[in-house]
Amino acid sequence: MAAPAPGRRRLRAGGLAFGVLLLAAVAVLSLALGAKPLSLADVWHGLTDPASPEYAVVRQGRLPRTLLGLAAGAALGVAGAAMQTLTRNPLADPGLLGINAGASAAVATATVLLGVADLDHQVWYALLGAAAVTVAVHTIAGGRQATPARLALAGAALNAALYSYVSAVMLVDSTSLERMRFWTVGSLAGARTDTVPSLLPFVLAGLLVALLVTRPLAALALGDDSARALGARPGLVRGAVIVAVTLLCGAATAACGPIVFVGLLAPHVVRALTGPDPRRLLPWCAVFAPVLLLAADVAGRLLGRPGELQVGLVTAVLGGPLFLHLVRRGRVGRL
């Protein structure tokens, strides 16, 4: 693979720096904006002064929510980019392929039927559900002969079945329905001070696995035979990507519900700047996907005043038109 020209390298470095600055700016806005807008001085006092009247709003409310948005956004963005690269399917997304639905069904079962209420235990059920659906979608779509269209159809079928199951399970208990109705559409509002520490080990492990296989994943994009000639082991790479996606999607879904389209939108935006090489695509998605998720969350707070729109609704409104645009342009089967 030819090295990029110096001008191209400078453009990419500048773009990544811009992404980091944009992420910092959106994080500050997430701390400042909501039902009660705060000045930057109020945000600072709310972060540092327990005696400040804004302490409860910022330190105990908006800071955990913002940190959850950063972690979940990075997880969903990298998972989506890894899946799109592995399957060579521009519509590969944890939500569209049913992985989030599998995690949701497992968490709903654990919460409503088994009485599991704490995130430390729910995340394990989410990982189990995400892994089961990942294998099921790939198997139903034809295994090694799976095409992008078959994967999308298998994911859509499992999505419909699993979300119907989640709705039925919640109707069993009105208390559970009230507790989970916002979670099922995807929300950061339930973040507590212990939420991110509970899911962070899984997110970091998933990110580490995904980033470690970027080089062999780039070789795999050339085909199995070429990948083997370059020293990659296709079966091991596919297994590593499945493990990474399971960890990332399971942890994010357990914490904030099934948020769709973040894993679809972020890689397409980033790919226009980095190209398809996963060695650049995945790290950039870890920066730009949280920007998208936090911006959607802030928009939901502002548009829904004095209440708020759940972030899953906002990302669905943004992602739906892109999905249709990709289908109309015939990009279902290629990157």
XYZ file of C-alpha atoms in Angstrom:
335
model
C 0.000 0.000 0.000
C 1.515 3.288 -1.083
C 2.258 5.846 1.580
C 0.027 8.904 1.514
C 1.450 12.126 0.163
C 2.812 14.625 2.721
C -0.077 16.984 2.040
C -2.550 14.191 2.634
C -0.827 13.236 5.895
C -0.968 16.842 7.120
C -4.644 17.032 6.203
C -5.379 13.864 8.153
C -3.380 15.031 11.172
C -5.208 18.343 11.093
C -8.526 16.574 10.760
C -7.822 14.373 13.770
C -6.767 17.404 15.840
C -9.968 19.155 14.780
C -11.949 16.081 15.838
C -10.374 16.106 19.300
C -11.136 19.816 19.705
C -14.686 19.284 18.467
C -15.114 16.434 20.940
C -13.926 18.657 23.799
C -16.297 21.424 22.703
C -19.300 19.088 22.507
C -18.427 17.649 25.935
C -18.438 21.158 27.417
C -21.784 21.879 25.764
C -23.139 18.650 27.231
C -22.169 19.900 30.693
C -23.594 23.375 30.123
C -26.830 22.877 28.196
C -30.073 21.272 29.252
C -33.311 22.153 30.984
C -31.256 24.647 33.017
C -28.531 26.297 30.881
C -25.341 27.091 32.765
C -22.484 29.457 32.061
C -18.939 28.118 31.803
C -18.205 29.603 35.227
C -21.210 27.764 36.685
C -20.028 24.537 35.036
C -16.582 24.958 36.598
C -18.024 25.606 40.046
C -20.388 22.671 39.620
C -17.421 20.420 38.880
C -15.097 21.625 41.617
C -17.146 23.098 44.477
C -19.435 20.752 46.458
C -21.043 23.784 48.085
C -22.092 25.234 44.722
C -25.824 25.084 43.896
C -24.851 23.675 40.486
C -22.853 20.786 41.967
C -25.761 18.334 41.894
C -26.692 19.310 38.339
C -23.174 19.140 36.877
C -21.145 16.677 38.948
C -23.896 14.187 39.759
C -26.096 14.573 36.674
C -24.476 15.917 33.534
C -20.909 14.695 34.087
C -21.854 10.978 34.305
C -24.132 11.478 31.314
C -21.349 13.081 29.288
C -18.816 10.402 30.215
C -21.327 7.717 29.247
C -21.828 9.443 25.892
C -18.072 9.457 25.301
C -17.668 5.768 26.155
C -20.795 4.524 24.370
C -20.141 6.685 21.309
C -16.588 5.370 20.935
C -17.809 1.797 21.429
C -20.590 2.016 18.837
C -18.487 3.930 16.305
C -15.553 1.506 16.403
C -17.894 -1.505 16.376
C -19.675 -0.170 13.297
C -16.418 0.581 11.477
C -14.998 -2.856 12.281
C -18.162 -4.597 11.082
C -18.316 -2.595 7.856
C -14.680 -3.394 7.114
C -14.976 -7.081 7.960
C -18.190 -7.700 5.988
C -17.422 -5.136 3.244
C -20.969 -3.936 3.806
C -21.577 -0.170 4.120
C -24.836 -0.873 5.961
C -23.240 -3.040 8.646
C -24.277 -1.483 11.931
C -24.773 -3.045 15.370
C -28.376 -1.813 15.329
C -29.261 -2.840 11.788
C -27.759 -6.315 12.125
C -29.633 -7.080 15.336
C -26.675 -7.108 17.726
C -28.080 -4.308 19.874
C -31.464 -6.044 19.808
C -29.872 -9.243 21.094
C -28.231 -7.376 23.954
C -31.528 -5.595 24.676
C -33.488 -8.839 24.763
C -31.009 -10.390 27.167
C -31.042 -7.354 29.473
C -34.855 -7.162 29.396
C -35.074 -10.844 30.299
C -32.589 -10.456 33.140
C -34.275 -7.320 34.475
C -37.948 -8.270 34.251
C -37.954 -12.044 34.627
C -34.847 -12.648 36.750
C -34.865 -9.463 38.848
C -31.346 -8.370 37.865
C -31.241 -4.616 38.513
C -27.583 -3.565 38.714
C -25.436 -2.761 35.694
C -22.542 -4.938 36.896
C -24.678 -8.032 36.282
C -26.760 -6.733 33.359
C -23.671 -6.180 31.234
C -22.884 -9.911 31.272
C -26.364 -10.728 29.969
C -25.934 -8.036 27.310
C -22.645 -9.579 26.179
C -24.270 -13.008 25.978
C -27.192 -11.668 23.928
C -24.928 -9.689 21.590
C -22.683 -12.709 20.992
C -25.632 -15.027 20.335
C -27.190 -12.712 17.756
C -23.837 -12.042 16.066
C -23.414 -15.769 15.465
C -27.090 -16.216 14.519
C -27.078 -13.432 11.909
C -23.899 -14.730 10.304
C -25.254 -18.291 10.249
C -28.696 -17.377 8.889
C -27.092 -15.233 6.194
C -25.095 -18.195 4.911
C -21.907 -18.236 6.970
C -18.811 -17.701 4.815
C -21.091 -17.221 1.771
C -23.041 -14.410 3.439
C -23.674 -11.395 1.228
C -24.361 -7.839 2.426
C -28.004 -8.148 1.373
C -28.420 -11.444 3.267
C -26.795 -10.003 6.377
C -29.109 -6.971 6.274
C -32.193 -9.171 5.798
C -31.193 -11.575 8.571
C -30.500 -8.657 10.890
C -33.826 -7.013 10.066
C -35.723 -10.239 10.754
C -34.001 -10.807 14.098
C -34.430 -7.126 14.986
C -38.191 -7.359 14.499
C -38.484 -10.605 16.444
C -36.281 -9.538 19.350
C -37.796 -6.079 19.811
C -41.268 -7.657 19.770
C -40.042 -9.992 22.484
C -38.677 -7.052 24.515
C -42.027 -5.260 24.281
C -43.883 -8.397 25.368
C -41.553 -8.964 28.316
C -41.990 -5.394 29.557
C -45.785 -5.655 29.363
C -45.637 -8.492 31.869
C -44.852 -6.013 34.649
C -46.051 -2.372 34.662
C -43.256 -1.392 37.043
C -40.661 -2.742 34.647
C -42.386 -0.984 31.751
C -42.052 2.373 33.507
C -38.426 1.721 34.421
C -37.330 0.517 30.977
C -39.455 2.503 28.526
C -36.764 5.160 28.039
C -33.961 2.596 28.033
C -35.535 0.678 25.140
C -35.301 3.668 22.768
C -31.738 4.528 23.821
C -30.993 7.131 26.456
C -28.073 8.610 28.346
C -30.362 10.085 31.003
C -30.039 7.115 33.341
C -26.282 7.570 33.832
C -25.091 7.553 37.446
C -21.691 8.124 38.964
C -20.987 4.376 38.944
C -22.244 3.687 35.405
C -19.071 4.407 33.432
C -16.706 2.629 35.869
C -18.905 -0.473 35.514
C -18.797 -0.603 31.711
C -15.357 0.927 31.082
C -13.358 -2.337 31.409
C -15.484 -3.952 28.696
C -15.270 -0.915 26.406
C -11.501 -0.628 26.827
C -11.040 -4.349 26.194
C -13.176 -4.153 23.052
C -11.338 -1.082 21.773
C -7.974 -2.722 22.445
C -8.899 -5.885 20.544
C -10.330 -3.881 17.627
C -7.289 -1.625 17.350
C -4.851 -4.539 17.602
C -6.345 -6.215 14.517
C -6.494 -3.134 12.278
C -3.429 -4.188 10.272
C -4.562 -7.785 9.552
C -8.095 -6.449 9.015
C -6.724 -4.190 6.274
C -5.069 -7.235 4.699
C -8.309 -9.217 4.958
C -10.073 -6.563 2.876
C -7.965 -7.781 -0.067
C -9.399 -11.299 0.229
C -8.500 -14.367 2.258
C -5.756 -15.585 -0.067
C -4.037 -12.210 -0.214
C -4.393 -11.844 3.548
C -2.674 -15.192 4.116
C 0.099 -14.181 1.728
C 0.619 -11.067 3.862
C 0.825 -13.136 7.050
C -2.708 -12.628 8.362
C -4.909 -15.436 9.661
C -8.449 -14.755 8.387
C -10.253 -17.000 10.862
C -8.449 -15.492 13.823
C -9.068 -11.954 12.576
C -12.793 -12.597 12.127
C -13.002 -14.120 15.587
C -11.190 -11.153 17.130
C -13.539 -8.689 15.427
C -16.580 -10.617 16.664
C -15.178 -10.557 20.212
C -14.511 -6.809 19.967
C -17.970 -6.029 18.576
C -19.620 -8.165 21.248
C -17.757 -6.392 24.055
C -18.388 -2.921 22.647
C -22.053 -3.353 21.742
C -22.929 -5.367 24.814
C -21.438 -2.813 27.211
C -22.959 0.192 25.420
C -26.413 -1.390 25.180
C -26.451 -2.488 28.819
C -25.691 1.075 29.927
C -27.856 3.188 27.620
C -30.100 0.911 25.593
C -30.143 0.105 21.879
C -28.967 3.318 20.202
C -29.094 2.896 16.430
C -27.290 4.473 13.483
C -24.249 5.804 15.390
C -22.253 2.816 14.154
C -23.544 3.465 10.635
C -23.143 7.239 10.435
C -19.734 7.733 12.043
C -17.705 5.418 9.750
C -19.207 6.988 6.620
C -18.360 10.495 7.805
C -14.841 9.484 8.834
C -14.160 7.389 5.729
C -14.522 10.515 3.593
C -11.488 11.932 5.447
C -9.341 8.863 6.076
C -10.178 6.484 3.270
C -11.092 2.832 3.910
C -7.883 1.778 5.703
C -8.998 0.478 9.150
C -5.660 1.520 10.673
C -6.912 5.097 10.408
C -10.657 4.528 10.222
C -11.116 2.850 13.607
C -9.109 5.340 15.729
C -10.847 8.263 14.038
C -14.254 6.699 14.691
C -13.341 6.496 18.378
C -13.089 10.308 18.283
C -15.874 11.330 15.909
C -18.613 8.881 16.980
C -18.813 10.350 20.525
C -19.143 13.797 18.907
C -22.191 12.535 17.031
C -23.746 10.867 20.067
C -23.191 13.777 22.454
C -24.386 16.309 19.870
C -27.560 14.266 19.382
C -28.060 14.097 23.157
C -27.633 17.854 23.554
C -30.014 18.455 20.639
C -32.589 16.206 22.290
C -32.370 18.180 25.523
C -32.810 21.503 23.740
C -35.573 20.431 21.340
C -37.608 18.709 24.044
C -37.616 21.459 26.667
C -38.783 21.451 29.413
C -38.451 17.673 29.019
C -36.146 16.032 26.512
C -36.046 13.770 23.486
C -34.174 10.540 24.038
C -30.890 10.353 22.157
C -31.977 7.139 20.412
C -34.848 9.027 18.779
C -32.539 11.805 17.586
C -29.977 9.419 16.083
C -32.789 7.508 14.358
C -34.059 10.718 12.763
C -30.532 11.490 11.551
C -29.690 7.965 10.472
C -32.890 7.078 8.621
C -32.307 9.501 5.724
C -28.684 8.324 5.365
C -29.818 4.713 5.224
C -32.226 5.558 2.393
C -29.534 7.609 0.639
C -27.108 4.664 0.660
C -29.748 2.305 -0.693
C -30.755 4.727 -3.467
C -27.118 5.147 -4.547
C -26.653 1.388 -4.749
C -23.942 1.265 -2.071
C -25.423 -1.699 -0.237
C -22.785 -4.103 -1.482
C -19.611 -2.035 -1.553
C -17.556 0.371 0.494
